[in-house]
CSV table of N, CA, C and O in Angstrom, one decimal:
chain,number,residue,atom,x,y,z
Q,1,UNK,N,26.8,49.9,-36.2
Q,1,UNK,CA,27.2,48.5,-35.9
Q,1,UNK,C,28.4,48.1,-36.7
Q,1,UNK,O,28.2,47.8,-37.9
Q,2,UNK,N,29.4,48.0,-36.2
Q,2,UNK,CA,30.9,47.0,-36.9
Q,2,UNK,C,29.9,45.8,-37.5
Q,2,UNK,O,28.8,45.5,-37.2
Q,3,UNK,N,30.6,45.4,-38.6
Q,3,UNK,CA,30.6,44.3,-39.3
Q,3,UNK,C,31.4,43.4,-38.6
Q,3,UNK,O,32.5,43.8,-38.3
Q,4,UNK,N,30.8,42.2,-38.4
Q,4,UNK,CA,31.2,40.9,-38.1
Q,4,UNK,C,32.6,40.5,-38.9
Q,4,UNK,O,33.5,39.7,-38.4
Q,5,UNK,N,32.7,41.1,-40.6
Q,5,UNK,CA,34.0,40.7,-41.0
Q,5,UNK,C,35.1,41.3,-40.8
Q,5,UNK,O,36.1,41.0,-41.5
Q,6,UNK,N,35.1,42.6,-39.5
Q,6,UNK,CA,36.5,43.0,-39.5
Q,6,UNK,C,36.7,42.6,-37.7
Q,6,UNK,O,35.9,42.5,-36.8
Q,7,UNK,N,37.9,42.5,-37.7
Q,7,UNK,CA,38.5,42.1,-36.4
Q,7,UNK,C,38.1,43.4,-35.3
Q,7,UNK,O,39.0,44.2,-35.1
Q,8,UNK,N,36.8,43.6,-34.7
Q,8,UNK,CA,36.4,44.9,-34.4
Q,8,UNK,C,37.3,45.3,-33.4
Q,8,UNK,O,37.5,46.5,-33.4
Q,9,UNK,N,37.8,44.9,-32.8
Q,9,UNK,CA,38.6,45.4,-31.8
Q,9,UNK,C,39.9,46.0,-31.9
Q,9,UNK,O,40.4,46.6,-30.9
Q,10,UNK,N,40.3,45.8,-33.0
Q,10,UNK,CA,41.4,46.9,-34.2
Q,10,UNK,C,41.2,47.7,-34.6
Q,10,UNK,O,42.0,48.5,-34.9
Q,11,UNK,N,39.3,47.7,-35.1
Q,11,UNK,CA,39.2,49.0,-35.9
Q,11,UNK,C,39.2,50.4,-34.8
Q,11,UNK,O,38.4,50.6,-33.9
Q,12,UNK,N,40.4,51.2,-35.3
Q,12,UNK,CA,40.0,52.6,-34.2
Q,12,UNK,C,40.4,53.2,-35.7
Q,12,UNK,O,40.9,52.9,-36.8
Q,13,UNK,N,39.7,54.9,-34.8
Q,13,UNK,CA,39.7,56.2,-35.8
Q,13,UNK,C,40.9,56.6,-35.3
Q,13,UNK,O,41.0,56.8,-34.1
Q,14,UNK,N,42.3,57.1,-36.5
Q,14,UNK,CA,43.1,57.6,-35.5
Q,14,UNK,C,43.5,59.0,-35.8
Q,14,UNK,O,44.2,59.7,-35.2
Q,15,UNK,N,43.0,59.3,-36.8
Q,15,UNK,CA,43.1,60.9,-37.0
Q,15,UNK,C,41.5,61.7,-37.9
Q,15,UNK,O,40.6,61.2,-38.5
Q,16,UNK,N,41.9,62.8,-37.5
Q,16,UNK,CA,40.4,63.4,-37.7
Q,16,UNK,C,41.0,65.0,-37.8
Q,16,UNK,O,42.0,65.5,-37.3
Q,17,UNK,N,39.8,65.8,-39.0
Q,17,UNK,CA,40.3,67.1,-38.6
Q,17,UNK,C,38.7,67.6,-38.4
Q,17,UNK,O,37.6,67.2,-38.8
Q,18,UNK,N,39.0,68.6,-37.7
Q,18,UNK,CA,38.0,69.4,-37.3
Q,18,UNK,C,37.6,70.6,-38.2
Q,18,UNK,O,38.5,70.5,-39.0
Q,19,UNK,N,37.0,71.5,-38.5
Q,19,UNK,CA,37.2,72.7,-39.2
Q,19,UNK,C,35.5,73.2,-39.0
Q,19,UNK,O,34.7,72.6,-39.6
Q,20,UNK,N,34.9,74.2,-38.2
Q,20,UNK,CA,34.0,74.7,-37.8
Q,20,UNK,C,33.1,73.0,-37.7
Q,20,UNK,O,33.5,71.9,-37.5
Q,21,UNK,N,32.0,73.5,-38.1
Q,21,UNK,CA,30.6,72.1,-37.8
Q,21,UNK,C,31.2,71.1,-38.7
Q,21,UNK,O,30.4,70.1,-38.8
Q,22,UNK,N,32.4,71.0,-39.5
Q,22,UNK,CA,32.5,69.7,-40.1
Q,22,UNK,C,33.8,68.8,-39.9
Q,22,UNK,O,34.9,69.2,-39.7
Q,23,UNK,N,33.3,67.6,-40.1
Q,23,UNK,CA,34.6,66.8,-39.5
Q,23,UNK,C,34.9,65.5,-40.9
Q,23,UNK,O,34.1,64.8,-41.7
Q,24,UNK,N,36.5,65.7,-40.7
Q,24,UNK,CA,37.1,64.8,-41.7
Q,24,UNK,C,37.6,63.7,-40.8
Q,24,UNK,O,38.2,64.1,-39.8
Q,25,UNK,N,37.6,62.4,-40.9
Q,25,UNK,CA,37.9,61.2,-40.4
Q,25,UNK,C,38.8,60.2,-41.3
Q,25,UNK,O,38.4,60.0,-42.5
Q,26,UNK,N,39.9,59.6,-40.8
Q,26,UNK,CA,40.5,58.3,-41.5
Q,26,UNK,C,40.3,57.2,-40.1
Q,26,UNK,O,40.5,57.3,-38.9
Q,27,UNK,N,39.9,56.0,-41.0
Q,27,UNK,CA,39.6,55.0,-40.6
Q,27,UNK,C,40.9,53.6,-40.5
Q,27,UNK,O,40.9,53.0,-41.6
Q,28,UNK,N,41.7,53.1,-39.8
Q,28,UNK,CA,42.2,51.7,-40.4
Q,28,UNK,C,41.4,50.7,-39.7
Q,28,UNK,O,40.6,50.6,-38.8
Q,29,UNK,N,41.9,49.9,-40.8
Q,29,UNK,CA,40.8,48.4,-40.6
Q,29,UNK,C,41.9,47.2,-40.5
Q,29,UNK,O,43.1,47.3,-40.6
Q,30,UNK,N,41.2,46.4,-40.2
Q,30,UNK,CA,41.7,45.1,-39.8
Q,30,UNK,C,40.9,44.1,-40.5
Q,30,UNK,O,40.2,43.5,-39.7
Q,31,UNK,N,40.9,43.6,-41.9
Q,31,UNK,CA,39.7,42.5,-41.9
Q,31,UNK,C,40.2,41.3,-42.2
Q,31,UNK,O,41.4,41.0,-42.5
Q,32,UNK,N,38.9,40.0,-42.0
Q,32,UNK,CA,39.2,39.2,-41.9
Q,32,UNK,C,39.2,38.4,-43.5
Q,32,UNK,O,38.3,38.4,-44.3
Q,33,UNK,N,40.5,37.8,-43.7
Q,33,UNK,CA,40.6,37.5,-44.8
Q,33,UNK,C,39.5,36.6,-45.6
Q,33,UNK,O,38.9,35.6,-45.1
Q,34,UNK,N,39.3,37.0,-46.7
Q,34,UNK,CA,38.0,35.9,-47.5
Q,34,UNK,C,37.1,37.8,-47.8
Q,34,UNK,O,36.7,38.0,-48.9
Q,35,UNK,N,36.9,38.6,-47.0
Q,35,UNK,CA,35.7,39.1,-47.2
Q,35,UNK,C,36.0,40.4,-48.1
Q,35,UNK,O,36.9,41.3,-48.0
Q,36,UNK,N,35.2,40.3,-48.8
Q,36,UNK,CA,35.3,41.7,-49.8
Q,36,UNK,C,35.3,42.6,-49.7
Q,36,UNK,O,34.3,43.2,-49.8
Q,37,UNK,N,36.6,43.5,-49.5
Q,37,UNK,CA,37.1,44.6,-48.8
Q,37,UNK,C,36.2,46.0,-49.5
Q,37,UNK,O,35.9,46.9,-48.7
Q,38,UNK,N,35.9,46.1,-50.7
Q,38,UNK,CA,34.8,47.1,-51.2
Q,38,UNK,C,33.4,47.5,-50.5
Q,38,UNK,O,33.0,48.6,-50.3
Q,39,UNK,N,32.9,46.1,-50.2
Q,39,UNK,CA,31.9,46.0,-49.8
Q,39,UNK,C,32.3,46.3,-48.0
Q,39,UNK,O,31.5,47.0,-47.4
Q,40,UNK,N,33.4,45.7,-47.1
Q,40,UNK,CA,33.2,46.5,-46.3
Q,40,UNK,C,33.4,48.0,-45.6
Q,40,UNK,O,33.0,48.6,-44.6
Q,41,UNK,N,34.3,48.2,-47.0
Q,41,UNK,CA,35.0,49.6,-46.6
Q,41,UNK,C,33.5,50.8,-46.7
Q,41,UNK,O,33.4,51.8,-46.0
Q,42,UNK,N,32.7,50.4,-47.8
Q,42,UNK,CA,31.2,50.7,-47.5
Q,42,UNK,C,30.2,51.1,-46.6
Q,42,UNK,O,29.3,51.9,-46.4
Q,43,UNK,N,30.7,49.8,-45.9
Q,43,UNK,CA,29.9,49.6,-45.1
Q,43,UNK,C,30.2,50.3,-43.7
Q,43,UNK,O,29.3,50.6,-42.8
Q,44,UNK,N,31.7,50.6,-43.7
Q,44,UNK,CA,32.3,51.2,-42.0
Q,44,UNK,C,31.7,52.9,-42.8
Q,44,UNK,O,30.8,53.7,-42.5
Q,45,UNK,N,32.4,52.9,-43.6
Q,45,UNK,CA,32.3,54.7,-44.0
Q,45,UNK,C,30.5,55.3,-43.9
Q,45,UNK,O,30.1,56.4,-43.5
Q,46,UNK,N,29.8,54.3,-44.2
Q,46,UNK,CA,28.5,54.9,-44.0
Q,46,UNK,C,27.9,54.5,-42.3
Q,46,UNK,O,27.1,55.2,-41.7
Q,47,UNK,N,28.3,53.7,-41.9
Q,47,UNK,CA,28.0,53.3,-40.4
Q,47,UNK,C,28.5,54.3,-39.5
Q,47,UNK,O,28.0,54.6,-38.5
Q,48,UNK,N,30.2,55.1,-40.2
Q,48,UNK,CA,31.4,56.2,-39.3
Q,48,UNK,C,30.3,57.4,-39.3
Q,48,UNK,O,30.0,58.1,-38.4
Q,49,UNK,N,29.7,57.5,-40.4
Q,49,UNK,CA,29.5,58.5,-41.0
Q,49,UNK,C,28.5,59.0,-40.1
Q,49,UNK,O,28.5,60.1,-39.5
Q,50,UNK,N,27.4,57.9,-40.1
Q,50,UNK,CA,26.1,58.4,-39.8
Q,50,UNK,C,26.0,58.3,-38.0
Q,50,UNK,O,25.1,58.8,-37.4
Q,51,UNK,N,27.1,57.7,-37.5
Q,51,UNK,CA,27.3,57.6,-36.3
Q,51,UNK,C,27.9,58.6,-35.5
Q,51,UNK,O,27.8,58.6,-34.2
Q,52,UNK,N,28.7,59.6,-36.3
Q,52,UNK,CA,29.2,60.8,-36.0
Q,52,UNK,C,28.4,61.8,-35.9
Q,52,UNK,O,28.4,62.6,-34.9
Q,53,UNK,N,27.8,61.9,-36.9
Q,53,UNK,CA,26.9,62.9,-37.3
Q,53,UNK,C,25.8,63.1,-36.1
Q,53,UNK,O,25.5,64.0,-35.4
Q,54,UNK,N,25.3,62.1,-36.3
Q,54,UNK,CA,24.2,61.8,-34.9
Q,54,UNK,C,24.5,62.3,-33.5
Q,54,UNK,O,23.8,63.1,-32.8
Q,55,UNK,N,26.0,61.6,-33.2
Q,55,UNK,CA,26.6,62.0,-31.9
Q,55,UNK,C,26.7,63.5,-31.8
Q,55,UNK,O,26.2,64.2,-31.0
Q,56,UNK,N,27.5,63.8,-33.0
Q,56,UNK,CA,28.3,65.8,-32.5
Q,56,UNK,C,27.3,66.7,-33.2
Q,56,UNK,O,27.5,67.9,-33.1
Q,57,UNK,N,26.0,66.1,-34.2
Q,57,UNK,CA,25.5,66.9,-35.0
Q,57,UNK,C,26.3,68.3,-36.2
Q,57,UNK,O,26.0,69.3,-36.9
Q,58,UNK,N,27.7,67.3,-35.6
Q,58,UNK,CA,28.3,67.8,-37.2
Q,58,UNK,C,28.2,67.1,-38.7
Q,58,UNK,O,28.0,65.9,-39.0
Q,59,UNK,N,28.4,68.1,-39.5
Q,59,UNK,CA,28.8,67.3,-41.0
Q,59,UNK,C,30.2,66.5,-41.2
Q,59,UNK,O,31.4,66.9,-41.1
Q,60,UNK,N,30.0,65.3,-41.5
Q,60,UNK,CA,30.9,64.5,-42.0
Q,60,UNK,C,31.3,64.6,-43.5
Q,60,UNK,O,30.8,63.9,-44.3
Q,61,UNK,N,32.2,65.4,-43.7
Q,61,UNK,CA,32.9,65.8,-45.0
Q,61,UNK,C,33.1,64.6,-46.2
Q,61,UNK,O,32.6,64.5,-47.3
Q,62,UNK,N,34.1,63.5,-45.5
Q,62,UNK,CA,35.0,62.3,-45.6
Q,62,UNK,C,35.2,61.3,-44.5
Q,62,UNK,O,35.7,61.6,-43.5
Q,63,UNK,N,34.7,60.2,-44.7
Q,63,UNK,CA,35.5,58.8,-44.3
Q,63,UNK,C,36.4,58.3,-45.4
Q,63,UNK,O,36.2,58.0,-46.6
Q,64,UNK,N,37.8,58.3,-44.5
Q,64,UNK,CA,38.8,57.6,-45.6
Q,64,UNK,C,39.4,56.4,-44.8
Q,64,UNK,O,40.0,56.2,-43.8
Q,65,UNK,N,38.9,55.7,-45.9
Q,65,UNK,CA,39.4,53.8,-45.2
Q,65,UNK,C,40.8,53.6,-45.7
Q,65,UNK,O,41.2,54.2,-46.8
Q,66,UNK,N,41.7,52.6,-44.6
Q,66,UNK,CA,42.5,52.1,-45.0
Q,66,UNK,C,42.4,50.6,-44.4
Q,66,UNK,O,41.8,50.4,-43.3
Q,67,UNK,N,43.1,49.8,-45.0
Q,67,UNK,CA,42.7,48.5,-44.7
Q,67,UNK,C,44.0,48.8,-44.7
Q,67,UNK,O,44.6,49.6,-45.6
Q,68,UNK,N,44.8,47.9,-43.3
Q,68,UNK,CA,46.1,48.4,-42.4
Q,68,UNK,C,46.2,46.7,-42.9
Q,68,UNK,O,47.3,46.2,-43.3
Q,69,UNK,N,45.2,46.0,-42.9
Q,69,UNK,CA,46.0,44.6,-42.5
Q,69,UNK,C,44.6,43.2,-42.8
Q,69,UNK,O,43.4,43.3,-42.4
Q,70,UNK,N,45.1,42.3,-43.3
Q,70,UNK,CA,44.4,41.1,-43.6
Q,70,UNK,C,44.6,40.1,-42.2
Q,70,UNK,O,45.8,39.9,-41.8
Q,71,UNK,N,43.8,39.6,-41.8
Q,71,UNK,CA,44.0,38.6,-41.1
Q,71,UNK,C,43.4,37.3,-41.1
Q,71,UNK,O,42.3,36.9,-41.1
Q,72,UNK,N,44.3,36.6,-41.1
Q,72,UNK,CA,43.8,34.7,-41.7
Q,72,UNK,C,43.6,34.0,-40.3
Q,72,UNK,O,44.1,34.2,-39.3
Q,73,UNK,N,42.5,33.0,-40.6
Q,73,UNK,CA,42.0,32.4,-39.2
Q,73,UNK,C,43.2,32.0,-38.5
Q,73,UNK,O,43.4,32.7,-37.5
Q,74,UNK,N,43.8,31.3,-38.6
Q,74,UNK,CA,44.9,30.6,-38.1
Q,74,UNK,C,45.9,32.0,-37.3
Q,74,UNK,O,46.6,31.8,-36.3
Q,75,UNK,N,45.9,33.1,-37.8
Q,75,UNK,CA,46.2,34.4,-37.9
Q,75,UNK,C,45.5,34.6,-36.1
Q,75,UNK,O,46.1,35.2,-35.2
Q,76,UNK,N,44.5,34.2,-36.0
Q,76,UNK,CA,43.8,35.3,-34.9
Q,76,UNK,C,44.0,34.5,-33.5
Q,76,UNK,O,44.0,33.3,-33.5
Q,77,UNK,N,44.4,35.2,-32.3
Q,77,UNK,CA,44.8,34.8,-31.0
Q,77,UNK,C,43.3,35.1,-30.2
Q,77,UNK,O,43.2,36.3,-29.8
Q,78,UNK,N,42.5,34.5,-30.0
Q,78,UNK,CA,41.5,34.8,-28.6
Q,78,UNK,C,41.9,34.4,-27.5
Q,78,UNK,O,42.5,33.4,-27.1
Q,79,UNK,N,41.4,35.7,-26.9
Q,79,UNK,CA,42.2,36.0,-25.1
Q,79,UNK,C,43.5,35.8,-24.8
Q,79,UNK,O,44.0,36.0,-23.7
C-alpha cells in the first residue's frame, strides 16, 4: 500500500537490476511537502520490498529511494 503522503501517481520504479533470483530496485518519489521524508522512504522500501518478493519470489537485495521532488499544496493540479 502507497502512503497517502506521496503523490502516488508519480511514484514509478525506474530502474532495476536483475542478477539470477535477486533483484536490485531504485525508487523516485514524489512527496508531499510537510511529511517526514525518513519515515516515508521506510516505509516505500519495506512495502517495494515485500511486494516484489511476494510477486517474483525473488530476493530483494536493495531498495534505493530517491526523493525526485517536493510538492506544496498549492503545487498539486487534480484532473
Amino acid at each position: 500500500e502507497i502512503p497517502l503522503r506521496l503523490v502516488g501517481s508519480e511514484m514509478c520504479i525506474r530502474d532495476s537490476t536483475i542478477e539470477g533470483q535477486r533483484i536490485e530496485l531504485t525508487v523516485r518519489l514524489v512527496i508531499r511537502y510537510g511529511c517526514r521524508i525518513p519515515d516515508v522512504a521506510l516505509e516505500v522500501q519495506k512495502s517495494v520490498k515485500d511486494a516484489v518478493e511476494k510477486a517474483t519470489a525473488c530476493t530483494v537485495t536493495a531498495v534505493h529511494i530517491i526523493v525526485q521532488q517536493l510538492v506544496f499544496e498549492e503545487d498539486r493540479h487534480d484532473g
